[in-house]
Each structure stands twice: as structure tokens, then as C-alpha cells.
């Protein structure tokens, strides 16, 4: 029983990080129908910027998170403008291959700049310690991660549902021409979407590096891939789906680590992707409509 | 109000519009009629800035808008109700109307305009929380027109607003267009239903494969033998 509760807590912890990252995949897909494979590397960049803010600029942890989010928001927009925007009317496979290229470029750029050896994320002193409920321990890192994720997810949901820019985003995702006829600047709206998704990815990256203490150029690959699975699981393009998918992924992963084995957990996670694609390709919250090609 | 001067439009190698000029005078209803594929929608898209002409010029309210982007043209006071309605299916009726008002700077006057639109289209008021995609074709057409009205346009482009509607709704749509015109909005109307269009319009242009082949007073055209034969059945 204790193992179970502890693994559920771990699952929610890592799941909330997956959810944050999955949001970036799903928002970008929703608006430009592109799987942004470089999104995992935004996570990696966020972790580096967070790390440097703490170690080089001596910023407090909260400020480091904000710096990482802002810098990555700018990089997310730049990646879109430089790499994807010129291909907006090209076949989708071109943009997809470009996204893979951007991903490799960023990983290798960071390796050249900062070396391949993992850097250690310093312990954040205010996050040491845990809450005990009977024999169950919940670390402050877990509490902070889950809280921040939920706050930002609720905030995002508010932006998308209630604000003018959120409505512009939804209209662009449905019909770019009709959106233009309403007076929406489509390119600006797409840029903002990349910025928001990247900022959430950076937050995920900092929280991930705090949980696993490591920052290295390829750290975005696995969580990026799992968050992508989470987005597909929930229904790609559907924001609440990405959140749900993230938590499901986190729970499945940590329960299979707890009850089956560490080495099997990835196989199980990707097995789920295959099953979803076979039986409910539109995802948990998606409607099964065949995509027009 | 609108002056289109010798525009040519290509889609890749396809020469869709082959040098067309026409004018829309303030306060009037002007209609473009023509068979399928004549280029009516292409002209509308070019006027509202969704596509660029290869050559020629377009002036709106005395300002050259040939290379102005679509979202800016909306702010200048042109609204375009596109062919096939194109309402935002996954947004509510109210949100669609809000999108219509997207370009408005005078936020204070918005509430009064929602009321105006709701009193003109009571059905939309009842359905304001419903997703637009779940409404009937006729209701969606009303929403598309109402959405365009929310931008307070000086000029409204309507591309086949009667398409796919039951006869009784067709009459309703044409009455609404007349009404909108009476309250001061200039109208450029594209229609397959040439008879209806000519009967409410002041002035008409007949389009054939990218060329204007006839233009003149709409009422006279109703009696024109060639037009009768080709478009009025
Ligand atoms: N996106 C496009 N790419 C290539 N050709 C196009 C495109 N859109 C329209 N055309 C071509 O341009 C010509 C004019 O098309 P357009 O849609 O303007 O006609 P229309 O008069 O609106 O017809 P309808 O009454 O069927 O709506 C047609 O020959 C059409 O095939
Ligand atoms: Mg047409």
C-alpha cells in the first residue's frame, strides 16, 4: 500500500512535468498542424538557462524559472520564424523533417557550447525537506512542481478560453483565412502560441532538472518523447487532453517502475502509444474523425 | 467606396482573373454574377486581401489597398462573409460574434452592437452559448452575416449567402441584405441566384471565365435577353 501511494505521488510529480511539456506540443500542433520535435530541446534549453541563472547570476530559484521561461519564449518564437514559417505552405512532411533538424541542431549546439558532461543542478536550499503524512513522504520539490504546473495550466486554460488572444488562437487553429477576415494577425498569433508553449516547456525543463539533478544537451529527448506520447494520448491539439495525458503517462510510468521494473517502464509507455494509435487514434478526449489528406 | 482597376490574378499557372475593373459606389448594392468557376470568389478574396493580384490596383475609400494585408483591411471597415460561411465551428455563437468585433477599437460601444445584432437575429441570442458547428446551415449563414456586422463595416462583401438554403430562408437572407444596406452599409454581393441578386441590386457585372462581359443597371439586366438566357433560366 505504501509503495503504491509513494509511486502515485511520484507519478503525479513527473506527470505534471510531462503535462507542461505536452501542452507545447499540442498548442503548436493545434495552430500549425506541426509536430514540433524540437520542443523537447526547449525543455533542455530551459534547464540550462535555469541552471545558469542560479550558478552564474546567483538568482533565486523563482527568478531563475522566470528567466528560463522568458528566454525560451523568445527562442520558441525565433525557431518558428526562422525554421517553420518559410514552410507554412509546404507539404507537412517538410516542416516535420525541419523540426527534427532543429532538434539535432539545438542538441549539438549546446554540446559544443557547454560540453557533453552532465552539469549538476544545485540543491535549492529552500526546497530541501518534505511533508510527512504518516509514513508517506512528499518532498517540497514534488509539492512545488505539482503546484506550479497546476497554476500554469489553469492560467493557460484561462488565456485560451477567455482572453482575446486566446480566442484569436482558437480561430486561427480552426480556419486561418476566416481568422484573417476577422482582423486577426495570423503570424503574430502563431508566434505567441510558440512563445507560450515554449515558456511552459522551459518551466517543465527547470522542474525536471531539479527532480533529476542533471542538465545535459540530450536531456530533452526522453521527456520530450514521453510528453509527445502524452499529447497524442490525450488527443493532439486538445489542451485538456495534453494535461490528462501527461498525468496518465506519469502514473503509468511510475507504477510500472514500482511494480514491474525500471527497465520495462519505457517499453510500457511506448507500448501504450502504439495501442492508442491502433484503437483510438484521436486520443482519449479526441473525436475519431479521419483526417483529410 | 471601392475601385478595382484592371486586376489580374493567377493561381500558379492558372489565369483566373484576366484584367477586371469595376466600381462600387457608396450606399449601393452591387452584384457580380456568373457561372461556376467564373472567378467570383477569386475577386472577393483579392478585394479583401486574402490573395494578391499579379497586376492592377484596388482602392478602398480612396486608399490604395492592393498590397494591404487582410487583417488591416478589416480594420479599415471592410467585412467579408466568405463562401461556405466559415463560422468557427468549435466556438460558441457569442464567441463568433466576438471574433467579428476583433478589430474594433471602440470597446465601449460593443454591448449596444451585440443587442443590435441579437434583435436582428433573435435566433442567435437564444443560441449564444451553443457551438456554432452544431447549428443548422441557415443559422450558420445568419451567424456569418451577424459576425461581419459586428465589425461595423462600411463595405460588406457577401459571397453566395443563399447557397444551400431552403427557398424561404433565401428570401430572408435577401431581406436582411437589403436591410443592412438601408442602414448605411454598402454591399458587394456575389450570387449564383442571379434573379434574386439582380432584383435587390442597383448595379451588376456579369463575369465569364475571368472577364467582365456585361455591366450596367441591375433592373435593366433582368430584362436583358442574353442574361435571361444564360443566367435566369
Ligand atoms: N486555390 C486555387 N488554386 C487553383 N485554382 C483555383 C483556386 N481557387 C480557384 N481556382 C480556379 O480559379 C477559377 C475561378 O474560381 P472561383 O472560385 O473564383 O470561381 P467562382 O466564380 O467563385 O465559382 P463558384 O460559383 O463555383 O463559387 C476556377 O477555374 C478555379 O478552378
Ligand atoms: Mg465562388
Coordinates of C-alpha atoms and ligand atoms in Angstrom, one line a residue:
Chain A
X1 CA 0.0 0.0 0.0
X2 CA 2.8 2.4 0.9
X3 CA 4.6 1.6 -2.2
X4 CA 1.5 2.3 -4.2
X5 CA 0.9 5.7 -2.6
X6 CA 4.5 6.6 -3.0
X7 CA 4.5 5.7 -6.6
X8 CA 1.3 7.5 -7.2
X9 CA 2.9 10.6 -5.7
X10 CA 5.9 10.2 -7.9
X11 CA 3.7 9.6 -10.9
X12 CA 1.8 12.9 -10.3
X13 CA 5.1 14.6 -9.9
X14 CA 6.6 13.5 -13.1
X15 CA 3.2 13.5 -14.8
X16 CA 2.7 17.2 -14.1
X17 CA 6.1 17.9 -15.8
X18 CA 5.0 15.8 -18.8
X19 CA 1.7 17.7 -18.9
X20 CA 3.5 21.0 -19.0
X21 CA 5.7 19.8 -21.9
X22 CA 2.8 18.1 -23.7
X23 CA 0.9 21.4 -23.8
X24 CA 3.6 22.9 -26.0
X25 CA 3.3 20.0 -28.5
X26 CA -0.5 20.2 -28.5
X27 CA -0.7 24.0 -28.8
X28 CA 1.7 24.2 -31.7
X29 CA 0.0 21.2 -33.4
X30 CA -3.4 22.8 -32.9
X31 CA -2.4 26.0 -34.6
X32 CA 0.0 25.0 -37.4
X33 CA -0.5 21.2 -37.6
X34 CA 3.1 20.6 -36.9
X35 CA 4.7 18.1 -34.5
X36 CA 7.4 20.3 -33.2
X37 CA 10.1 17.7 -32.5
X38 CA 12.4 20.5 -31.2
X39 CA 10.1 21.1 -28.3
X40 CA 12.0 18.6 -26.1
X41 CA 15.1 20.7 -26.7
X42 CA 13.3 23.8 -25.5
X43 CA 13.0 21.8 -22.2
X44 CA 16.7 21.2 -22.3
X45 CA 17.4 24.9 -23.0
X46 CA 15.1 25.9 -20.2
X47 CA 17.1 23.7 -17.8
X48 CA 20.4 25.3 -18.9
X49 CA 19.1 28.8 -18.6
X50 CA 17.6 28.0 -15.2
X51 CA 20.9 26.4 -14.2
X52 CA 23.0 29.4 -15.4
X53 CA 20.7 31.9 -13.7
X54 CA 21.4 30.1 -10.4
X55 CA 25.0 29.3 -10.7
X56 CA 26.4 32.2 -12.7
X57 CA 24.0 35.0 -11.9
X58 CA 23.2 33.9 -8.4
X59 CA 19.5 34.4 -8.9
X60 CA 17.0 32.9 -6.5
X61 CA 15.2 29.8 -7.8
X62 CA 11.9 31.6 -8.6
X63 CA 13.7 34.3 -10.7
X64 CA 15.6 31.5 -12.5
X65 CA 12.4 29.9 -13.5
X66 CA 11.1 33.2 -14.8
X67 CA 14.3 33.9 -16.8
X68 CA 14.3 30.4 -18.3
X69 CA 10.6 30.8 -19.3
X70 CA 11.1 34.3 -20.9
X71 CA 14.3 33.3 -22.7
X72 CA 12.8 30.1 -24.1
X73 CA 9.6 32.0 -25.1
X74 CA 11.9 34.2 -27.3
X75 CA 13.7 31.2 -28.7
X76 CA 10.5 29.4 -29.4
X77 CA 9.3 32.3 -31.5
X78 CA 12.6 32.6 -33.3
X79 CA 12.6 28.9 -34.1
X80 CA 9.2 29.3 -35.7
X81 CA 10.1 32.4 -37.6
X82 CA 13.4 31.1 -38.9
X83 CA 12.7 27.4 -39.4
X84 CA 9.0 26.8 -39.8
X85 CA 7.4 30.0 -41.1
X86 CA 9.0 29.7 -44.6
X87 CA 7.5 26.3 -44.9
X88 CA 3.9 27.2 -43.8
X89 CA 2.5 26.3 -47.3
X90 CA 4.9 23.5 -48.0
X91 CA 3.9 19.8 -47.6
X92 CA 3.7 18.9 -43.9
X93 CA 6.5 16.4 -44.2
X94 CA 9.0 19.2 -45.0
X95 CA 8.2 21.0 -41.8
X96 CA 8.4 17.8 -39.8
X97 CA 11.8 16.9 -41.2
X98 CA 12.9 20.5 -40.4
X99 CA 11.7 20.1 -36.9
X100 CA 13.9 17.0 -36.5
X101 CA 16.8 19.1 -37.9
X102 CA 16.2 21.9 -35.5
X103 CA 16.2 19.4 -32.7
X104 CA 19.6 17.9 -33.7
X105 CA 20.9 21.4 -34.2
X106 CA 20.0 22.6 -30.8
X107 CA 21.3 19.5 -29.1
X108 CA 24.6 19.7 -30.8
X109 CA 24.8 23.5 -30.4
X110 CA 24.5 23.1 -26.6
X111 CA 27.0 20.2 -26.6
X112 CA 29.6 22.4 -28.5
X113 CA 28.9 25.4 -26.3
X114 CA 28.7 23.7 -22.9
X115 CA 30.2 20.2 -23.2
X116 CA 28.5 16.8 -23.2
X117 CA 29.2 16.0 -19.5
X118 CA 26.1 16.5 -17.4
X119 CA 26.1 19.5 -15.1
X120 CA 24.7 19.2 -11.7
X121 CA 21.7 21.3 -10.8
X122 CA 22.5 22.7 -7.4
X123 CA 20.3 21.8 -4.5
X124 CA 17.8 24.6 -3.9
X125 CA 18.1 25.0 -0.1
X126 CA 14.5 26.2 0.3
X127 CA 13.3 23.0 -1.4
X128 CA 15.1 20.6 0.9
X129 CA 12.8 18.7 3.2
X130 CA 9.4 17.0 2.9
X131 CA 6.0 16.8 4.3
X132 CA 5.2 13.6 6.2
X133 CA 1.8 12.1 6.3
X134 CA 2.2 9.0 8.4
X135 CA 4.8 7.0 6.6
X136 CA 4.2 8.8 3.3
X137 CA 6.7 11.4 2.4
X138 CA 6.1 14.2 -0.1
X139 CA 9.1 16.3 -0.9
X140 CA 8.9 20.0 -1.2
X141 CA 10.1 19.6 -4.8
X142 CA 7.1 17.5 -5.6
X143 CA 4.7 19.9 -3.9
X144 CA 6.2 22.9 -5.8
X145 CA 6.3 21.1 -9.1
X146 CA 2.7 20.0 -8.9
X147 CA 1.5 23.4 -7.7
X148 CA 3.4 25.4 -10.3
X149 CA 2.2 23.0 -13.0
X150 CA -1.4 23.3 -12.0
X151 CA -1.2 27.1 -11.6
X152 CA 0.2 27.5 -15.1
X153 CA -2.2 25.0 -16.6
X154 CA -5.2 26.8 -15.1
X155 CA -3.7 30.1 -16.3
X156 CA -3.2 28.8 -19.8
X157 CA -6.8 27.4 -19.9
X158 CA -8.0 30.9 -18.8
X159 CA -5.9 32.6 -21.6
X160 CA -7.2 30.2 -24.2
X161 CA -10.8 30.3 -23.2
X162 CA -11.4 33.9 -22.0
X163 CA -8.9 36.3 -23.4
X164 CA -8.8 38.0 -26.8
X165 CA -5.5 36.4 -27.8
X166 CA -6.8 33.0 -26.7
X167 CA -9.9 33.4 -29.0
X168 CA -7.6 34.5 -31.8
X169 CA -5.5 31.4 -31.2
X170 CA -8.6 29.2 -31.4
X171 CA -9.9 30.9 -34.5
X172 CA -6.6 30.5 -36.3
X173 CA -6.4 26.9 -35.3
X174 CA -9.8 26.4 -36.9
X175 CA -9.6 28.4 -40.1
X176 CA -6.7 30.7 -40.8
X177 CA -8.4 32.6 -43.7
X178 CA -11.6 33.2 -41.8
X179 CA -9.5 34.4 -38.8
X180 CA -7.7 36.9 -41.1
X181 CA -11.1 38.1 -42.3
X182 CA -11.9 38.9 -38.7
X183 CA -8.8 41.1 -38.4
X184 CA -6.5 38.5 -36.7
X185 CA -2.8 38.8 -37.5
X186 CA -2.2 35.1 -38.0
X187 CA 1.6 35.2 -37.9
X188 CA 1.6 37.2 -34.7
X189 CA -0.9 34.7 -33.2
X190 CA 1.3 31.8 -34.2
X191 CA 4.3 33.5 -32.7
X192 CA 2.5 34.0 -29.4
X193 CA 1.5 30.4 -29.4
X194 CA 5.1 29.3 -29.8
X195 CA 6.1 31.6 -27.0
X196 CA 3.5 30.3 -24.6
X197 CA 4.2 26.7 -25.4
X198 CA 8.0 27.2 -25.1
X199 CA 7.7 29.1 -21.8
X200 CA 5.7 26.1 -20.4
X201 CA 8.3 23.7 -21.8
X202 CA 11.1 25.7 -20.1
X203 CA 9.2 25.5 -16.8
X204 CA 9.0 21.8 -17.3
X205 CA 12.7 21.7 -18.1
X206 CA 13.7 23.5 -14.9
X207 CA 11.4 21.4 -12.8
X208 CA 12.7 18.2 -14.5
X209 CA 16.3 19.1 -13.8
X210 CA 15.5 19.9 -10.2
X211 CA 13.9 16.4 -9.9
X212 CA 16.8 14.6 -11.5
X213 CA 19.7 17.0 -10.7
X214 CA 21.2 16.8 -14.1
X215 CA 21.5 19.2 -17.0
X216 CA 22.9 17.9 -20.3
X217 CA 22.4 18.5 -24.0
X218 CA 20.3 15.4 -24.7
X219 CA 18.2 15.6 -21.6
X220 CA 15.2 16.7 -23.6
X221 CA 14.9 13.6 -25.7
X222 CA 13.2 11.2 -23.4
X223 CA 10.8 13.5 -21.5
X224 CA 10.1 15.3 -24.8
X225 CA 9.2 12.0 -26.4
X226 CA 7.1 10.9 -23.4
X227 CA 5.3 14.3 -23.4
X228 CA 4.6 13.9 -27.1
X229 CA 3.1 10.5 -26.3
X230 CA 1.1 12.2 -23.6
X231 CA -0.2 14.8 -26.1
X232 CA -1.2 12.0 -28.5
X233 CA -2.8 10.0 -25.7
X234 CA -5.0 12.9 -24.6
X235 CA -5.8 13.9 -28.2
X236 CA -3.3 16.0 -30.0
X237 CA -4.4 19.6 -30.4
X238 CA -6.7 19.4 -27.4
X239 CA -5.4 21.3 -24.4
X240 CA -7.1 19.5 -21.6
X241 CA -6.1 16.3 -23.3
X242 CA -2.4 17.1 -23.0
X243 CA -2.8 17.7 -19.3
X244 CA -4.7 14.5 -18.8
X245 CA -2.3 12.6 -21.0
X246 CA 0.7 13.9 -19.0
X247 CA -0.7 12.7 -15.7
X248 CA -1.7 9.3 -17.2
X249 CA 1.8 8.9 -18.6
X250 CA 3.5 9.9 -15.3
X251 CA 1.3 7.4 -13.3
X252 CA 1.8 4.6 -15.8
X253 CA 5.5 5.1 -15.8
X254 CA 6.0 5.3 -12.0
X255 CA 3.6 2.4 -11.3
X256 CA 5.4 0.2 -13.8
X257 CA 8.7 1.2 -12.2
X258 CA 7.3 0.3 -8.8
X259 CA 5.6 -2.9 -9.7
X260 CA 7.2 -4.3 -12.8
X261 CA 10.7 -2.9 -13.3
X262 CA 12.6 0.2 -14.2
X263 CA 13.9 -1.3 -17.4
X264 CA 10.4 -2.2 -18.6
X265 CA 8.8 1.2 -17.9
X266 CA 9.8 2.8 -21.2
X267 CA 8.6 -0.2 -23.2
X268 CA 5.3 0.0 -21.4
X269 CA 5.0 3.8 -22.0
X270 CA 5.6 3.4 -25.7
X271 CA 3.5 0.3 -25.9
X272 CA 0.6 2.5 -24.8
X273 CA 1.3 4.9 -27.7
X274 CA 1.1 2.0 -30.1
X275 CA -2.2 0.8 -28.6
X276 CA -3.7 4.3 -28.6
X277 CA -2.7 4.8 -32.2
X278 CA -4.3 1.4 -33.1
X279 CA -7.5 1.7 -31.2
X280 CA -8.3 5.4 -30.6
X281 CA -6.0 7.4 -32.9
X282 CA -7.7 10.6 -31.9
X283 CA -6.8 10.1 -28.3
X284 CA -8.7 9.9 -25.0
X285 CA -10.5 13.3 -25.5
X286 CA -10.4 13.4 -29.2
X287 CA -13.2 12.7 -31.6
X288 CA -12.5 9.9 -34.1
X289 CA -12.6 11.8 -37.3
X290 CA -10.4 10.7 -40.1
X291 CA -8.0 13.4 -41.2
X292 CA -8.3 14.8 -44.7
X293 CA -5.1 14.5 -46.7
Chain B
X1 CA -16.1 53.4 -52.0
X2 CA -14.4 50.5 -53.9
X3 CA -12.5 50.9 -57.1
X4 CA -11.0 47.8 -58.8
X5 CA -8.7 48.6 -61.7
X6 CA -7.6 46.1 -64.2
X7 CA -6.6 43.3 -61.8
X8 CA -5.1 40.0 -62.9
X9 CA -5.0 37.0 -60.6
X10 CA -3.1 33.8 -61.1
X11 CA -3.2 30.5 -59.1
X12 CA 0.2 29.2 -60.2
X13 CA -0.2 28.8 -63.9
X14 CA -4.0 29.2 -63.9
X15 CA -5.0 32.6 -65.1
X16 CA -8.2 33.1 -63.0
X17 CA -8.9 36.8 -63.4
X18 CA -7.9 38.4 -66.7
X19 CA -7.9 42.1 -66.2
X20 CA -11.1 43.1 -64.5
X21 CA -12.2 46.6 -63.5
X22 CA -15.4 47.6 -61.6
X23 CA -16.6 50.1 -59.0
X24 CA -18.9 50.0 -56.0
X25 CA -20.4 53.3 -55.1
X26 CA -21.2 54.3 -51.6
X27 CA -24.6 53.3 -50.4
X28 CA -25.3 50.9 -53.3
X29 CA -25.8 47.2 -53.7
X30 CA -23.6 45.9 -56.4
X31 CA -23.7 42.3 -57.6
X32 CA -21.3 40.1 -59.5
X33 CA -23.0 37.2 -61.2
X34 CA -21.5 34.4 -63.3
X35 CA -21.4 30.6 -63.7
X36 CA -19.3 28.2 -61.5
X37 CA -15.6 28.9 -61.9
X38 CA -16.1 32.3 -63.5
X39 CA -13.8 33.8 -60.8
X40 CA -16.3 35.4 -58.4
X41 CA -14.8 34.1 -55.2
X42 CA -11.3 34.9 -56.5
X43 CA -12.3 38.5 -56.9
X44 CA -13.8 38.7 -53.4
X45 CA -10.6 37.2 -52.0
X46 CA -8.5 39.6 -53.9
X47 CA -10.5 42.6 -52.7
X48 CA -10.4 41.6 -49.0
X49 CA -6.7 40.9 -49.2
X50 CA -6.6 37.1 -48.8
X51 CA -4.8 36.9 -52.2
X52 CA -2.7 39.4 -54.1
X53 CA -3.3 40.4 -57.7
X54 CA -0.4 40.0 -60.1
X55 CA -1.1 43.4 -61.5
X56 CA -3.7 46.1 -61.3
X57 CA -4.9 48.1 -58.3
X58 CA -7.6 48.2 -55.7
X59 CA -8.7 51.3 -53.8
X60 CA -11.0 51.3 -50.8
X61 CA -12.4 54.6 -49.6
X62 CA -9.7 56.4 -51.6
X63 CA -6.8 54.5 -50.1
X64 CA -4.8 52.0 -52.2
X65 CA -5.1 48.6 -50.6
X66 CA -3.6 46.5 -53.4
X67 CA -0.8 45.3 -51.1
X68 CA -2.5 45.7 -47.7
X69 CA -2.9 42.7 -45.6
X70 CA -6.3 41.2 -45.0
X71 CA -6.4 41.9 -41.2
X72 CA -5.6 45.5 -41.8
X73 CA -8.3 45.9 -44.4
X74 CA -10.8 44.7 -41.9
X75 CA -9.8 47.5 -39.6
X76 CA -10.3 50.0 -42.4
X77 CA -14.0 49.0 -42.5
X78 CA -14.4 46.1 -44.9
X79 CA -16.1 42.9 -43.8
X80 CA -16.2 39.7 -45.9
X81 CA -18.7 37.0 -45.4
X82 CA -16.9 34.2 -47.2
X83 CA -18.4 31.5 -49.4
X84 CA -19.5 28.5 -47.3
X85 CA -20.0 30.6 -44.2
X86 CA -16.8 29.6 -42.5
X87 CA -18.1 30.2 -39.0
X88 CA -15.8 28.9 -36.2
X89 CA -17.5 25.6 -35.5
X90 CA -15.8 24.9 -32.2
X91 CA -16.5 28.3 -30.8
X92 CA -19.8 29.4 -29.4
X93 CA -22.2 31.8 -31.2
X94 CA -21.2 34.6 -28.8
X95 CA -17.5 33.9 -29.3
X96 CA -18.0 34.0 -33.1
X97 CA -19.6 37.4 -32.7
X98 CA -16.7 38.5 -30.5
X99 CA -14.3 37.4 -33.3
X100 CA -16.4 39.6 -35.6
X101 CA -15.6 42.6 -33.3
X102 CA -12.0 41.6 -33.0
X103 CA -10.7 44.6 -35.0
X104 CA -12.9 47.1 -33.1
X105 CA -11.2 49.8 -31.1
X106 CA -14.3 51.3 -29.6
X107 CA -14.9 48.7 -26.9
X108 CA -17.5 50.9 -25.2
X109 CA -20.0 50.6 -28.0
X110 CA -19.8 46.8 -28.2
X111 CA -22.7 45.9 -25.9
X112 CA -25.1 48.0 -27.8
X113 CA -24.0 46.3 -31.0
X114 CA -24.5 42.8 -29.6
X115 CA -28.0 44.0 -28.7
X116 CA -28.5 45.3 -32.2
X117 CA -27.3 42.0 -33.8
X118 CA -29.4 40.0 -31.4
X119 CA -32.5 42.0 -32.1
X120 CA -32.0 41.5 -35.9
X121 CA -31.2 37.8 -35.4
X122 CA -33.2 36.6 -32.3
X123 CA -32.3 33.0 -33.0
X124 CA -28.6 33.9 -32.3
X125 CA -29.5 35.3 -28.9
X126 CA -31.3 32.1 -28.0
X127 CA -28.3 30.1 -29.2
X128 CA -25.5 32.3 -28.0
X129 CA -23.9 29.6 -25.8
X130 CA -24.2 26.9 -28.4
X131 CA -21.2 25.8 -30.5
X132 CA -21.6 27.3 -34.0
X133 CA -20.8 24.0 -35.6
X134 CA -24.0 22.4 -34.1
X135 CA -26.3 24.9 -35.8
X136 CA -28.2 24.4 -39.0
X137 CA -27.0 25.8 -42.3
X138 CA -29.4 28.7 -42.2
X139 CA -28.5 29.6 -38.7
X140 CA -24.8 29.5 -39.6
X141 CA -25.4 31.8 -42.5
X142 CA -27.2 34.3 -40.2
X143 CA -24.2 34.0 -37.8
X144 CA -21.7 34.6 -40.6
X145 CA -23.6 37.8 -41.6
X146 CA -24.0 38.9 -37.9
X147 CA -20.4 38.2 -37.3
X148 CA -19.4 40.5 -40.2
X149 CA -21.8 43.2 -38.9
X150 CA -20.0 43.2 -35.6
X151 CA -17.0 44.9 -37.2
X152 CA -19.3 47.8 -38.2
X153 CA -18.3 47.7 -41.8
X154 CA -18.6 50.5 -44.4
X155 CA -18.5 47.8 -47.1
X156 CA -19.7 44.3 -46.8
X157 CA -18.7 41.6 -49.2
X158 CA -21.1 38.6 -49.4
X159 CA -20.1 35.5 -51.3
X160 CA -23.1 33.3 -52.2
X161 CA -25.0 33.9 -49.0
X162 CA -28.0 32.0 -50.3
X163 CA -26.1 28.8 -51.2
X164 CA -27.7 25.7 -49.9
X165 CA -30.6 27.4 -48.2
X166 CA -34.3 26.5 -48.4
X167 CA -36.3 29.0 -50.5
X168 CA -37.9 30.6 -47.5
X169 CA -34.5 31.3 -46.0
X170 CA -33.2 32.6 -49.2
X171 CA -35.9 35.3 -49.1
X172 CA -35.0 36.0 -45.5
X173 CA -31.3 36.4 -46.4
X174 CA -32.0 38.8 -49.2
X175 CA -34.3 40.8 -47.0
X176 CA -31.6 41.0 -44.4
X177 CA -29.1 42.2 -47.0
X178 CA -31.5 44.9 -48.2
X179 CA -31.9 45.9 -44.6
X180 CA -28.2 46.1 -43.8
X181 CA -27.8 48.3 -47.0
X182 CA -30.6 50.6 -45.8
X183 CA -28.9 51.2 -42.5
X184 CA -25.9 52.5 -44.4
X185 CA -23.6 49.7 -45.4
X186 CA -22.5 49.4 -49.0
X187 CA -22.8 45.9 -50.3
X188 CA -20.8 43.8 -52.9
X189 CA -22.8 40.7 -53.5
X190 CA -21.8 37.5 -55.4
X191 CA -24.6 35.2 -56.3
X192 CA -25.5 32.1 -58.3
X193 CA -29.1 33.1 -57.8
X194 CA -28.9 35.8 -60.4
X195 CA -32.6 36.6 -60.4
X196 CA -32.7 37.4 -56.7
X197 CA -29.4 39.2 -56.8
X198 CA -30.4 41.4 -59.7
X199 CA -33.8 42.2 -58.1
X200 CA -32.2 43.7 -55.0
X201 CA -29.1 45.2 -56.6
X202 CA -28.6 48.7 -58.1
X203 CA -25.9 47.7 -60.4
X204 CA -24.5 44.5 -61.8
X205 CA -21.5 42.9 -63.5
X206 CA -21.6 39.7 -65.4
X207 CA -18.5 37.5 -65.2
X208 CA -17.4 34.8 -67.6
X209 CA -14.1 32.9 -67.1
X210 CA -12.2 35.7 -65.7
X211 CA -13.6 38.6 -67.8
X212 CA -16.5 41.0 -67.3
X213 CA -18.7 40.6 -70.3
X214 CA -21.5 42.9 -69.3
X215 CA -22.2 45.6 -66.8
X216 CA -25.0 48.0 -66.1
X217 CA -28.2 48.8 -64.2
X218 CA -29.4 45.7 -62.4
X219 CA -33.1 46.2 -63.2
X220 CA -32.3 46.6 -66.9
X221 CA -30.2 43.4 -66.8
X222 CA -33.2 41.5 -65.5
X223 CA -34.8 42.2 -68.9
X224 CA -31.7 41.6 -71.0
X225 CA -32.3 38.7 -73.4
X226 CA -28.7 37.4 -73.2
X227 CA -28.7 37.5 -69.4
X228 CA -32.1 35.9 -69.2
X229 CA -30.9 33.0 -71.4
X230 CA -27.6 32.4 -69.7
X231 CA -28.4 33.1 -66.0
X232 CA -32.1 33.4 -65.3
X233 CA -33.1 30.1 -66.9
Ligands
LIG1 N1 -6.8 27.8 -54.8 C1 -6.9 27.6 -56.1 N2 -5.9 27.0 -56.8 C2 -6.0 26.9 -58.1 N3 -7.1 27.3 -58.9 C3 -8.1 27.9 -58.2 C4 -8.1 28.1 -56.8 N4 -9.2 28.7 -56.5 C5 -9.9 28.8 -57.6 N5 -9.3 28.4 -58.7 C6 -9.7 28.4 -60.1 O1 -10.0 29.7 -60.4 C7 -11.1 29.8 -61.2 C8 -12.2 30.7 -60.5 O2 -12.6 30.1 -59.3 P1 -13.6 30.8 -58.3 O3 -13.6 30.0 -57.1 O4 -13.1 32.2 -58.1 O5 -14.9 30.8 -59.1 P2 -16.4 31.2 -58.6 O6 -16.9 32.0 -59.7 O7 -16.4 31.7 -57.2 O8 -17.1 29.8 -58.7 P3 -18.3 29.2 -57.8 O9 -19.6 29.8 -58.3 O10 -18.3 27.7 -58.1 O11 -18.1 29.5 -56.4 C9 -11.7 28.4 -61.3 O12 -11.2 27.9 -62.6 C10 -11.0 27.6 -60.2 O13 -10.7 26.3 -60.6
LIG2 MG1 -17.3 31.0 -55.5

